[in-house]
Short mmCIF file of C-alpha atoms in Angstrom, two decimals:
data_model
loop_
_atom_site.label_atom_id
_atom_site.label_comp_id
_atom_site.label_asym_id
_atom_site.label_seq_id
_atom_site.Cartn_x
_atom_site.Cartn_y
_atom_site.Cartn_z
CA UNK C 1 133.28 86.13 136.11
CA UNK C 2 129.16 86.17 136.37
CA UNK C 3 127.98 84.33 133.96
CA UNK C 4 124.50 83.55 133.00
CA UNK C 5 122.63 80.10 132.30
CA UNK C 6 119.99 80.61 129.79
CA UNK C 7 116.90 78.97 131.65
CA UNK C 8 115.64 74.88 129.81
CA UNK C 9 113.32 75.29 127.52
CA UNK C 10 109.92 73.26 128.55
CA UNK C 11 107.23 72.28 126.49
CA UNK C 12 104.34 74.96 126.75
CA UNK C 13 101.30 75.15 128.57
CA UNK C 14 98.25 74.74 126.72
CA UNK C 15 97.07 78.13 125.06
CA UNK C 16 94.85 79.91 126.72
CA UNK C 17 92.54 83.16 124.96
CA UNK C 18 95.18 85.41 125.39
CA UNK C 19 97.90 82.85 124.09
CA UNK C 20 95.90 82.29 121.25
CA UNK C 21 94.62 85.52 120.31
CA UNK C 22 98.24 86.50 120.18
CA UNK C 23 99.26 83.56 118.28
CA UNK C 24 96.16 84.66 115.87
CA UNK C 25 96.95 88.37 115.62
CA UNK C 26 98.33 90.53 112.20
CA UNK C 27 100.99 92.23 114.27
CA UNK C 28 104.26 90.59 114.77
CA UNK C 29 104.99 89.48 118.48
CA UNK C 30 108.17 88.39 120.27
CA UNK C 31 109.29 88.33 124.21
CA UNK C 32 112.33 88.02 125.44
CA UNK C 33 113.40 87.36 128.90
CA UNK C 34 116.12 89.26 130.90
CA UNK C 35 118.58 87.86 129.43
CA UNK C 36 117.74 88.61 126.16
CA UNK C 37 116.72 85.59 124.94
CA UNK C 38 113.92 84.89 123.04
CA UNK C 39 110.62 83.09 124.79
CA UNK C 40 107.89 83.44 122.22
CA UNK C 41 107.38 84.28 119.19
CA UNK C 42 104.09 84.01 116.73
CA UNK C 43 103.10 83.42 113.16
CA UNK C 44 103.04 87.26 112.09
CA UNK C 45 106.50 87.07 113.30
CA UNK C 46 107.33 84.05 111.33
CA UNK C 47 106.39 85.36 108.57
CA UNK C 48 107.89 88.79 109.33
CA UNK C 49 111.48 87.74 110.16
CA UNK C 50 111.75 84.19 108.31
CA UNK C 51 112.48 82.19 111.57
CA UNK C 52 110.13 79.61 112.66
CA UNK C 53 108.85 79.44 116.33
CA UNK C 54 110.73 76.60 116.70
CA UNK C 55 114.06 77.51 115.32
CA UNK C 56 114.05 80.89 117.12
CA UNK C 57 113.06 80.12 120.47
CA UNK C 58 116.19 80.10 122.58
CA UNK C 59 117.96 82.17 120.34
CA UNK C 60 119.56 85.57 121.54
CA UNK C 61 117.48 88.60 120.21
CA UNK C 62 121.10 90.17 119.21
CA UNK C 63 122.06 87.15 117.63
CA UNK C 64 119.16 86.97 115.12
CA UNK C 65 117.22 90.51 113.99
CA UNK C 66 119.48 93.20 115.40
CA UNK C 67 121.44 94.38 112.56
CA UNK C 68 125.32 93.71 113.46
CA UNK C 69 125.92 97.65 113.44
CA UNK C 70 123.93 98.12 116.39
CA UNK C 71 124.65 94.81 118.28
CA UNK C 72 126.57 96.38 120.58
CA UNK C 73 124.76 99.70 120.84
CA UNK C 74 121.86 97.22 121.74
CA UNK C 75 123.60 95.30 124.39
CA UNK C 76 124.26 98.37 126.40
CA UNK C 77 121.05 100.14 126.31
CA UNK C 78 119.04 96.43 127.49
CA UNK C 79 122.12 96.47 129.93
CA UNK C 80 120.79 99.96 131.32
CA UNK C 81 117.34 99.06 131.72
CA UNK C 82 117.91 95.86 133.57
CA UNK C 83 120.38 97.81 136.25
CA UNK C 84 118.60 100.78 136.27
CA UNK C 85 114.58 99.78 135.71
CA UNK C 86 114.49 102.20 132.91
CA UNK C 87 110.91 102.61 131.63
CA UNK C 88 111.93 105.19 128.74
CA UNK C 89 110.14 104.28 125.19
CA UNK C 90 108.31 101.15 127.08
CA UNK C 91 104.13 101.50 125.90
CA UNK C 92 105.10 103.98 122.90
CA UNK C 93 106.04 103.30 119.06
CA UNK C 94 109.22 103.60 117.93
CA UNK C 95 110.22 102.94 115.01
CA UNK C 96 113.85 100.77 114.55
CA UNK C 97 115.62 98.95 111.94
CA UNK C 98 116.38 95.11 111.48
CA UNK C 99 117.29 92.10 109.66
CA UNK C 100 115.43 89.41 107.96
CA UNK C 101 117.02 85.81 108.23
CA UNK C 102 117.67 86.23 104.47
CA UNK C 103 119.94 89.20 105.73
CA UNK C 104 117.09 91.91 104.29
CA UNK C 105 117.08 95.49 105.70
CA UNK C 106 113.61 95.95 107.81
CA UNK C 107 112.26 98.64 109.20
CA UNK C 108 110.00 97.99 111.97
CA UNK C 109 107.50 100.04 113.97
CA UNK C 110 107.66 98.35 117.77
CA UNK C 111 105.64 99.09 120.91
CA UNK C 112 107.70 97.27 123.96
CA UNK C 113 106.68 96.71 126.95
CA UNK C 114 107.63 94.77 130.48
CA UNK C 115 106.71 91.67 132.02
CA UNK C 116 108.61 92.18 135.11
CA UNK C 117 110.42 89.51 135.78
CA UNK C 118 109.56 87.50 133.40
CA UNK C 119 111.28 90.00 130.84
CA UNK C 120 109.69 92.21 127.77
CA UNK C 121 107.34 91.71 125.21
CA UNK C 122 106.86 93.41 121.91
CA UNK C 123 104.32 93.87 119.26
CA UNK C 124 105.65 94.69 115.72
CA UNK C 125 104.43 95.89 112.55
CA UNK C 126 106.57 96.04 109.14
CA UNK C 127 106.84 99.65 108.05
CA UNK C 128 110.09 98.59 105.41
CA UNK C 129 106.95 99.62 102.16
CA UNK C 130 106.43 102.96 103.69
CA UNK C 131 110.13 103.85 104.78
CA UNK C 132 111.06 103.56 101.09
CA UNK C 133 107.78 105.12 99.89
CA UNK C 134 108.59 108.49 102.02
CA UNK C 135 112.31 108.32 100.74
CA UNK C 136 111.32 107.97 97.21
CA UNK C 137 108.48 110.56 97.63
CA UNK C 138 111.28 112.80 99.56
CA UNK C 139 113.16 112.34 96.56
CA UNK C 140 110.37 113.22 94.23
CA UNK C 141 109.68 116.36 95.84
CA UNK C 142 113.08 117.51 95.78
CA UNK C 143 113.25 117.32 92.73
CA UNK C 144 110.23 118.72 92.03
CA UNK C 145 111.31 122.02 93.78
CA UNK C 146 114.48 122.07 91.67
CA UNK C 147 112.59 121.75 88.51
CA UNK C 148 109.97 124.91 89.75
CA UNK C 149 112.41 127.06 91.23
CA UNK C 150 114.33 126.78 88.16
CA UNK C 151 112.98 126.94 85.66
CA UNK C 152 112.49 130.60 83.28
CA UNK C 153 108.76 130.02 83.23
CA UNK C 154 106.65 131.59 85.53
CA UNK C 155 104.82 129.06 87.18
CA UNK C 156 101.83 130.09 89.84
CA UNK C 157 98.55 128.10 91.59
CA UNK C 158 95.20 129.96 92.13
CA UNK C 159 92.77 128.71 94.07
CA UNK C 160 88.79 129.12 91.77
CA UNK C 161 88.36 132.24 94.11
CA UNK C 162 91.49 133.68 92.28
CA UNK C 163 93.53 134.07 95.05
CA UNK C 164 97.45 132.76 94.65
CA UNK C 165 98.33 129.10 96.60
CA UNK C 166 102.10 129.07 95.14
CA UNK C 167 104.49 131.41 93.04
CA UNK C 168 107.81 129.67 92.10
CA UNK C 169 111.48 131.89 91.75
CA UNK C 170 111.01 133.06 88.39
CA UNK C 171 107.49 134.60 89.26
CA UNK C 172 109.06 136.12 92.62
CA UNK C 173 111.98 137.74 90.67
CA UNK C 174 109.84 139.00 87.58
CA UNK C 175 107.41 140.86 90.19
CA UNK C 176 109.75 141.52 92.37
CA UNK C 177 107.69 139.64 95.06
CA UNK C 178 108.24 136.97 97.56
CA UNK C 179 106.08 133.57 97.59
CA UNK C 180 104.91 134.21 101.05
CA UNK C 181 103.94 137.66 100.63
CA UNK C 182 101.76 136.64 97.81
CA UNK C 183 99.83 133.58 99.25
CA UNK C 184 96.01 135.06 99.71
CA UNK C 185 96.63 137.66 97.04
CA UNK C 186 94.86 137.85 93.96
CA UNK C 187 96.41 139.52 90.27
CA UNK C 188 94.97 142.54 90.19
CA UNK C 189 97.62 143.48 93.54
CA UNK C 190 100.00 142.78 91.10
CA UNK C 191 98.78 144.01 87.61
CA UNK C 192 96.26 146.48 86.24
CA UNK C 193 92.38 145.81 86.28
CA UNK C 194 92.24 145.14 82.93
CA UNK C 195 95.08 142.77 82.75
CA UNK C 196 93.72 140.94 85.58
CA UNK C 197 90.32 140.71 84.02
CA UNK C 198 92.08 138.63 81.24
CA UNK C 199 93.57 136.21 83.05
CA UNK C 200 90.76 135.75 85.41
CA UNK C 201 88.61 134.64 82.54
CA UNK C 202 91.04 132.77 80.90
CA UNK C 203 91.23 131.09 84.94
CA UNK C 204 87.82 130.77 84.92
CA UNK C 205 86.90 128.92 81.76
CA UNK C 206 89.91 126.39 82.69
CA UNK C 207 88.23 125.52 86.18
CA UNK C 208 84.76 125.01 84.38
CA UNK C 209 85.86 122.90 81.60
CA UNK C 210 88.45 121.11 83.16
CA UNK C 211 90.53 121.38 80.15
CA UNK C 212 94.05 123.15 79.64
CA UNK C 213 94.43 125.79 77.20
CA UNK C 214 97.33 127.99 76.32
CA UNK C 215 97.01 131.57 75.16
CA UNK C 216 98.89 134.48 74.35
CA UNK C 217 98.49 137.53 77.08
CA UNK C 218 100.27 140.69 76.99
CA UNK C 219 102.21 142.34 80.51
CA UNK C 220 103.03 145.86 80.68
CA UNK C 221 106.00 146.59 83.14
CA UNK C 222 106.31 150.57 82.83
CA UNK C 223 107.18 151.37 79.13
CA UNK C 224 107.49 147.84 77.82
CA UNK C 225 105.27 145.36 76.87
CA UNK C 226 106.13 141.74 77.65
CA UNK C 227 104.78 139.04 75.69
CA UNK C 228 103.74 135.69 77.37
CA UNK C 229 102.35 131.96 76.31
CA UNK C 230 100.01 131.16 78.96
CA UNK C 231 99.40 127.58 79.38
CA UNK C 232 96.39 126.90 82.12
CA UNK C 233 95.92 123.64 83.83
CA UNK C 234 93.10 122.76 85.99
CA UNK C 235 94.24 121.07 89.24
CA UNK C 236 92.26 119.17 90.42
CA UNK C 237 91.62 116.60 93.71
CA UNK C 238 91.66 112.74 93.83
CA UNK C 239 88.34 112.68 93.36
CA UNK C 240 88.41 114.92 89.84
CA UNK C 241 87.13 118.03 91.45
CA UNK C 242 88.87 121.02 90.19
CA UNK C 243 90.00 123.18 93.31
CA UNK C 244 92.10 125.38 91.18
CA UNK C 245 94.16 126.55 88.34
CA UNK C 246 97.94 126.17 87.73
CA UNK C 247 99.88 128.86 84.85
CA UNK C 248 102.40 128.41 83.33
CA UNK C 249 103.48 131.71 81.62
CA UNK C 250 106.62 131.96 79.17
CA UNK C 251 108.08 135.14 77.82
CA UNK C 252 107.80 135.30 73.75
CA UNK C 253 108.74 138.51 73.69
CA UNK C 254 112.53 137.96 72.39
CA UNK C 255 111.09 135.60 69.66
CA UNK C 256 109.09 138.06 68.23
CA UNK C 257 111.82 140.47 68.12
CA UNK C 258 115.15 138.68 66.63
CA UNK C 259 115.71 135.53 65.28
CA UNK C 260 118.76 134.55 67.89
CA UNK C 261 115.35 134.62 70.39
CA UNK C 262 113.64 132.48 68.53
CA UNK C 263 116.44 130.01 68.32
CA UNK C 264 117.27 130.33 71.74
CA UNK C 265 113.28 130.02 72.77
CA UNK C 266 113.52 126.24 71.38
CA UNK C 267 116.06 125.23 72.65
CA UNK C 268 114.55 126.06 76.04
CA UNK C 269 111.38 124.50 74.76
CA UNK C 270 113.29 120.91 74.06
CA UNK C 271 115.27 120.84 77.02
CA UNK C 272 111.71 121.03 78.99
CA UNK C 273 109.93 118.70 77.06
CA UNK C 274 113.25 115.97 76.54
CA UNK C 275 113.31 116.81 80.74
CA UNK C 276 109.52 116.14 81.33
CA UNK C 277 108.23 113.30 83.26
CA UNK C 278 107.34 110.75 80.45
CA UNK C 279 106.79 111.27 76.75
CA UNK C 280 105.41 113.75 75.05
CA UNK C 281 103.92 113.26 71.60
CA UNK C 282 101.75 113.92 68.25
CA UNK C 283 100.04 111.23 66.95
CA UNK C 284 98.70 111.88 63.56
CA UNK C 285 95.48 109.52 61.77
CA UNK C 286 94.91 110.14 58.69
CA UNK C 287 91.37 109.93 56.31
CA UNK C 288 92.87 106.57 54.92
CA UNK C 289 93.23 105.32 58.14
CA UNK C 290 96.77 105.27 58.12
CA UNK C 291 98.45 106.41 61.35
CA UNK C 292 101.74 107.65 62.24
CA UNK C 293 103.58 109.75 65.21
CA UNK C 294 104.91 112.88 63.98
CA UNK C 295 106.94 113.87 67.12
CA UNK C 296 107.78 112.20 70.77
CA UNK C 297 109.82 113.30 72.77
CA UNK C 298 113.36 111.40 74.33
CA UNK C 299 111.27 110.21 77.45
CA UNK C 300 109.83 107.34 74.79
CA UNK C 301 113.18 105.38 75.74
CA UNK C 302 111.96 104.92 79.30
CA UNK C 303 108.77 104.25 78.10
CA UNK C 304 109.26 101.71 75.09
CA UNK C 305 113.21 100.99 75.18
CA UNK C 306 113.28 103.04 71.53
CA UNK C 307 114.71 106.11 70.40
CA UNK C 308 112.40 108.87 69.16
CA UNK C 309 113.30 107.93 65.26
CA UNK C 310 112.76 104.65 66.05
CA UNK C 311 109.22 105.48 67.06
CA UNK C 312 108.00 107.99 64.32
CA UNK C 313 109.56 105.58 61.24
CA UNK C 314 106.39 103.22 62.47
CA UNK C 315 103.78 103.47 64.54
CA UNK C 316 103.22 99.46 64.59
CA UNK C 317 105.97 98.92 66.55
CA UNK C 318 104.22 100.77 69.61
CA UNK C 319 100.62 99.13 68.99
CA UNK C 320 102.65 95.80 68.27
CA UNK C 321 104.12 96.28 72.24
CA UNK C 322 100.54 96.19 73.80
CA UNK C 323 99.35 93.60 76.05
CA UNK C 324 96.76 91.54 74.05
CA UNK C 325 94.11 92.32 77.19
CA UNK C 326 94.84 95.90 76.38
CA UNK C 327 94.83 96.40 72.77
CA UNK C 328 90.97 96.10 72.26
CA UNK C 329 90.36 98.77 74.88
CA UNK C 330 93.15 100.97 72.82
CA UNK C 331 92.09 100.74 69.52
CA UNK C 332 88.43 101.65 71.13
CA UNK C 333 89.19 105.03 72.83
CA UNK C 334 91.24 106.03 69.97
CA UNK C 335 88.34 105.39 67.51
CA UNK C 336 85.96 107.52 70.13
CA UNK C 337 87.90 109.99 70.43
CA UNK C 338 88.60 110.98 66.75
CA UNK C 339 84.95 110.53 66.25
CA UNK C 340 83.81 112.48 69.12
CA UNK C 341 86.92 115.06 69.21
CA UNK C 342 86.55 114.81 72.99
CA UNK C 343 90.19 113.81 75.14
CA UNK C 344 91.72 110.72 74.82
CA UNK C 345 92.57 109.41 77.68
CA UNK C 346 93.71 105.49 78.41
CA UNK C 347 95.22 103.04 80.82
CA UNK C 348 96.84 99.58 79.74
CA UNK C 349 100.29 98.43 79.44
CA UNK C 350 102.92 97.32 77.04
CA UNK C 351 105.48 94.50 76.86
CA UNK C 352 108.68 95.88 75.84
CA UNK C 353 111.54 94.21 73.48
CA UNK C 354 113.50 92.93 76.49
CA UNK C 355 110.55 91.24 77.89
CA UNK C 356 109.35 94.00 80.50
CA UNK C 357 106.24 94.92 81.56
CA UNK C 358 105.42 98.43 81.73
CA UNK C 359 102.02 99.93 83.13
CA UNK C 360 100.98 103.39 81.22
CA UNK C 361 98.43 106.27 81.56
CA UNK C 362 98.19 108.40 78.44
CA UNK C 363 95.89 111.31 77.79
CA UNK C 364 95.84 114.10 74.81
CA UNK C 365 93.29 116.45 73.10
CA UNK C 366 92.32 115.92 69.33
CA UNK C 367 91.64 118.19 66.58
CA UNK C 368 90.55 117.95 63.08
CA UNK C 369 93.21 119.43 60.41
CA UNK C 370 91.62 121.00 57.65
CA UNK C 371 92.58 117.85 55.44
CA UNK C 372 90.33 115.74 57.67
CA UNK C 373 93.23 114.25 59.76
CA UNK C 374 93.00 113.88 63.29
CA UNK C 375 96.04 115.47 65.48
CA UNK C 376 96.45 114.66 68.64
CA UNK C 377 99.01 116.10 71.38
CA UNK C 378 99.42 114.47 74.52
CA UNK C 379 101.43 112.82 76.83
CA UNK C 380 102.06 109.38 78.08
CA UNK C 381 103.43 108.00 82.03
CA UNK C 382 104.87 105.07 83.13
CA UNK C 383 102.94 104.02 85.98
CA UNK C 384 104.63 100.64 86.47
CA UNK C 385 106.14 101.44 90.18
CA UNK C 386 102.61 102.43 90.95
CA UNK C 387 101.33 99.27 90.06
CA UNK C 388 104.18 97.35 91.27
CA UNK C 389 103.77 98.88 95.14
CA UNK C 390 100.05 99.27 94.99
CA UNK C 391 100.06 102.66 96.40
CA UNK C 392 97.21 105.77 96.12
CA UNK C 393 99.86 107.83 93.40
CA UNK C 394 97.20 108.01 90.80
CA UNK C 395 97.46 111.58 90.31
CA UNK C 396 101.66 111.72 90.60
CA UNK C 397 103.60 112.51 87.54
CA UNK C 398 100.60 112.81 85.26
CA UNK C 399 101.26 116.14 84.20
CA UNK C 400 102.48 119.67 85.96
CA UNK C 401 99.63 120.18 87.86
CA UNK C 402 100.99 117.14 89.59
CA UNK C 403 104.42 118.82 90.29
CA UNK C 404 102.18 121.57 92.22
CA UNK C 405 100.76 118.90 93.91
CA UNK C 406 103.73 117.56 94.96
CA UNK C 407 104.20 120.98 97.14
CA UNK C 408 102.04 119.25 100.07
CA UNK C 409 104.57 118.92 103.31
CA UNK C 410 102.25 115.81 103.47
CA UNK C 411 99.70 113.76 101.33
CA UNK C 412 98.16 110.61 102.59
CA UNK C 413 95.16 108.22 102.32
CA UNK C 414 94.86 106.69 105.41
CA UNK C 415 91.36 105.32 107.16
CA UNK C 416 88.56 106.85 108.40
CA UNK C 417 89.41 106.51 112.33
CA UNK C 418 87.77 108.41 114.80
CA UNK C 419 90.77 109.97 115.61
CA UNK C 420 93.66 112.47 113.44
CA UNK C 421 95.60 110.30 111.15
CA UNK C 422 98.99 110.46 113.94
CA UNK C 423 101.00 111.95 110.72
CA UNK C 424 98.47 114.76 110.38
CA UNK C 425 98.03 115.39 114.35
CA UNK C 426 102.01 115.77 114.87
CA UNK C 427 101.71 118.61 111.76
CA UNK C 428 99.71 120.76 114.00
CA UNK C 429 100.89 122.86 117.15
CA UNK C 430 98.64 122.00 120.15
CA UNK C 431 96.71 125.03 120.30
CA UNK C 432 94.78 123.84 116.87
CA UNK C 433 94.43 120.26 117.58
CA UNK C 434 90.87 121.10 118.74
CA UNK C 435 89.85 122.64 114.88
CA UNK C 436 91.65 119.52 113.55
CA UNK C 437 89.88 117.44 115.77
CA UNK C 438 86.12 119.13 114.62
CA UNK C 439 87.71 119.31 111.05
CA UNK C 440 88.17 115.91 111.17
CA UNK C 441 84.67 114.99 112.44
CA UNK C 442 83.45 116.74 109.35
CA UNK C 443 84.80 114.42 107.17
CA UNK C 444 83.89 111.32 108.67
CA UNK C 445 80.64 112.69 108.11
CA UNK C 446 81.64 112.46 104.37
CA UNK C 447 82.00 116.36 104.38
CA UNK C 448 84.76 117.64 101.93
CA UNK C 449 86.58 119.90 104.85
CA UNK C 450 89.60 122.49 104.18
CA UNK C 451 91.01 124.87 106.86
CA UNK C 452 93.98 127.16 107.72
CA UNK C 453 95.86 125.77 110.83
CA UNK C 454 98.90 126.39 112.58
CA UNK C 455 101.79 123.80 112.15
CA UNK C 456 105.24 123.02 113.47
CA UNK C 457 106.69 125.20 110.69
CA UNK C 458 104.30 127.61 109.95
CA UNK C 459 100.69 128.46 108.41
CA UNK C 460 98.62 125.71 106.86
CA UNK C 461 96.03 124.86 104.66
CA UNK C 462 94.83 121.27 105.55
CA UNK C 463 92.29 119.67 102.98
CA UNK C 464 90.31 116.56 103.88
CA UNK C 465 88.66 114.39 101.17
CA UNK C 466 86.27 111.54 102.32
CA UNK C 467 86.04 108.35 100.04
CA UNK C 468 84.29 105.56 101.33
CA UNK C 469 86.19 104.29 104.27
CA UNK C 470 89.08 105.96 103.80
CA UNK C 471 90.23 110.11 103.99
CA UNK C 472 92.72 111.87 101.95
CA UNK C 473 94.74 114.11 103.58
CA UNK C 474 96.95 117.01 101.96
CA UNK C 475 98.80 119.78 103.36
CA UNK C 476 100.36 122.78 101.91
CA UNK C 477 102.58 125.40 103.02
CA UNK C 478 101.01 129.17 103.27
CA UNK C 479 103.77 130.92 104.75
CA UNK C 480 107.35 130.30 105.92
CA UNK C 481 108.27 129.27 109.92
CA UNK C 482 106.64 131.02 112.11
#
């Protein structure tokens, strides 16, 4: 039987540039000789896989950061190459899984390479953040989709032109429509002039303002009338630009017309508030000063770790949770707004009964009852993973103009390269990568820069926001495959 002496180990040459530009570099590096064991191996990748240089030198690559599952798979392929001189994957990313010395699940992103006979080398970066980031955002999505096609509102995106982005099920089966047919379409293909005249206005003052409202419209379908609460809500980019309006229609009709409707109607109306990302509330102040919550809904036990009664028998208890740091900037935008009757909208966080930390966003418009209370409705997030992961997801979860947003078959902030982002480019059938390219150039001239392109799975529209030194980069469906 063949067997094979791993070579003595000798003390290294003195670093030259190249040793010690590698030794000085962010990205990970390890090479192994053709045995598989491991000849170098620098501080990135110290730090990366727990092992010192010293400890892992000598060491079998199987034995240390391939996961035991694929040991064996691993063995064979490196078997392969060495008989065969395979050079397939060698100069090009891939992107593989491994284990930390603690016995953590990585997930790597590795460009290998040979060095003849001297064996392979490899340079490593730690993708493990942005694995779980995708899956969580997959996640998200999916259930996002779930909630739209679901749901018995009609739920539809207009770009400020008027012309439809997105129609969920409920819109498709009322009009008897599909969501591709309608992309590019405006209301007036759907409904009479003067119908359409209403709800472009209504459209129209929500993309100046900025500001949801919710109104009652009427819908004639042949002989009947339908009757529908119309609640508008500007969407809007990273940068607070609107770029369109989102509707959200519900059918009153049956209310108006039998009790059992109107029954019926709320309890449709809790489930999708008690089902609503975070908690929704009315917060009541009144002349004396005194201050109370006259409804929240059940998402204030993720939030504060209290039931809903708990939280409207006193409102102390919530103030009492905020972070000292926080509770001067609190009391402050509450006072402005009630004076100034313009949103509220604030960003601090809270320290729970068991001791937790919790980062929240909350936002709500005020008005002035006629005894000279102030009313506000509103909502509030928990943006604690947010904080925890230090990721771009300002705009996630905020409200449902963030479930539209959530539509995008991708959305990333990545820098301002000279070239594609690599996620964006692999999006795009060849044939358009020349208008992504010039799209691109446009905005690393700090242009804002939208167009319709062909992808791998159909039509397009790919929207490029500069900021700084960075781009953000969102795609959304027009059509199905092509």
């Amino acid at each position: 039987m063949l067997t094979v002496e791993a070579p003595q180990i000798s003390a290294p040459p003195a670093p030259g540039p190249r040793d010690r530009a590698v030794d000085a570099s962010g990205l990970a590096y390890l090479q192994i000789d053709r045995a598989g064991v491991i000849r170098d191996w620098n501080r990135a990748a110290e730090r990366l896989f727990g092992w010192t240089r010293d400890e892992i030198v000598g060491q079998r690559l199987t034995e240390t950061i391939i996961p035991p599952a694929l040991r064996s798979a691993h063995s064979a392929g490196f078997a392969r190459r060495l008989v065969n001189g395979d050079s397939d994957g060698l100069g090009h990313a891939v992107e593989v899984p491994a284990l930390h010395r603690d016995g953590a699940e990585l997930r790597l992103s590795m460009t290998v390479d040979s060095l003849g006979d001297d064996g392979f080398f490899a340079f490593i970066t730690d993708q493990t953040d942005v694995h779980r980031a995708q899956q969580e955002l997959q996640r998200s999505n999916t259930l996002i989709t779930a909630i739209l096609q679901h749901t018995t509102a009609m739920i539809s995106a207009k770009d400020l032109a008027g012309r439809y982005l997105f129609v969920n099920g409920e819109y498709e089966r009322v009009f008897q429509v599909t969501a591709a047919d309608m992309v590019g379409r405006v209301e007036a293909d759907l409904v009479s002039a003067s119908v359409a005249a209403v709800g472009r206005a209504h459209d129209e003052e929500v993309a100046s303002t900025g500001s949801a409202t919710t109104v009652r419209e009427e819908i004639p379908f042949g002989d009947d009338i339908r009757q529908y609460v119309v609640t508008r809500v500007p969407l809007t980019d990273p940068d607070g630009s609107v770029y369109g309006v989102c509707n959200i229609a519900i059918d009153d009709t049956e209310r108006r017309r039998s009790e059992d409707a109107i029954a019926a109607g709320e309890q449709r109306f809790w489930n999708t508030v008690n089902n609503a990302p975070g908690m929704l509330y009315q917060f009541r102040v009144e002349p004396t000063g005194e201050a109370s919550f006259t409804f929240v809904s059940e998402g204030c036990r993720e939030i504060y770790g209290m039931d809903a009664a708990e939280v409207i028998a006193s409102s102390t208890q919530i103030t009492g949770l905020i972070v000292e740091e926080d509770r001067a900037s609190f009391v402050e935008s509450i006072t402005l707004s009630a004076q100034t009757l313009e949103p509220w909208v604030w960003r601090g966080s809270i320290t729970r009964r068991d001791g937790s930390r919790r980062w929240l966003y909350g936002t709500s418009r005020p008005h002035r009852e006629a005894d000279g209370a102030t009313v506000w409705d509103g909502m509030l997030l928990d943006r604690t993973r947010e904080q925890h992961t230090e990721h771009d997801l300002e705009a996630v979860r905020t409200d449902l103009e963030d479930l539209v947003g959530r539509l995008a078959v991708l959305s990333l902030t990545t820098a301002a390269e000279p070239t594609p982002a690599a996620a964006l480019t692999s999006l795009i059938v060849p044939a358009d990568r020349a208008a992504l390219t010039g799209l691109w150039l446009r905005a690393l001239r700090g242009e804002r820069a939208d167009a319709l392109l062909t992808g791998t799975g159909g039509r397009l529209l790919v929207r490029l926001r500069p900021h700084g030194r960075e781009i953000t980069v969102s795609c959304f469906p027009l059509s199905g495959p092509s």
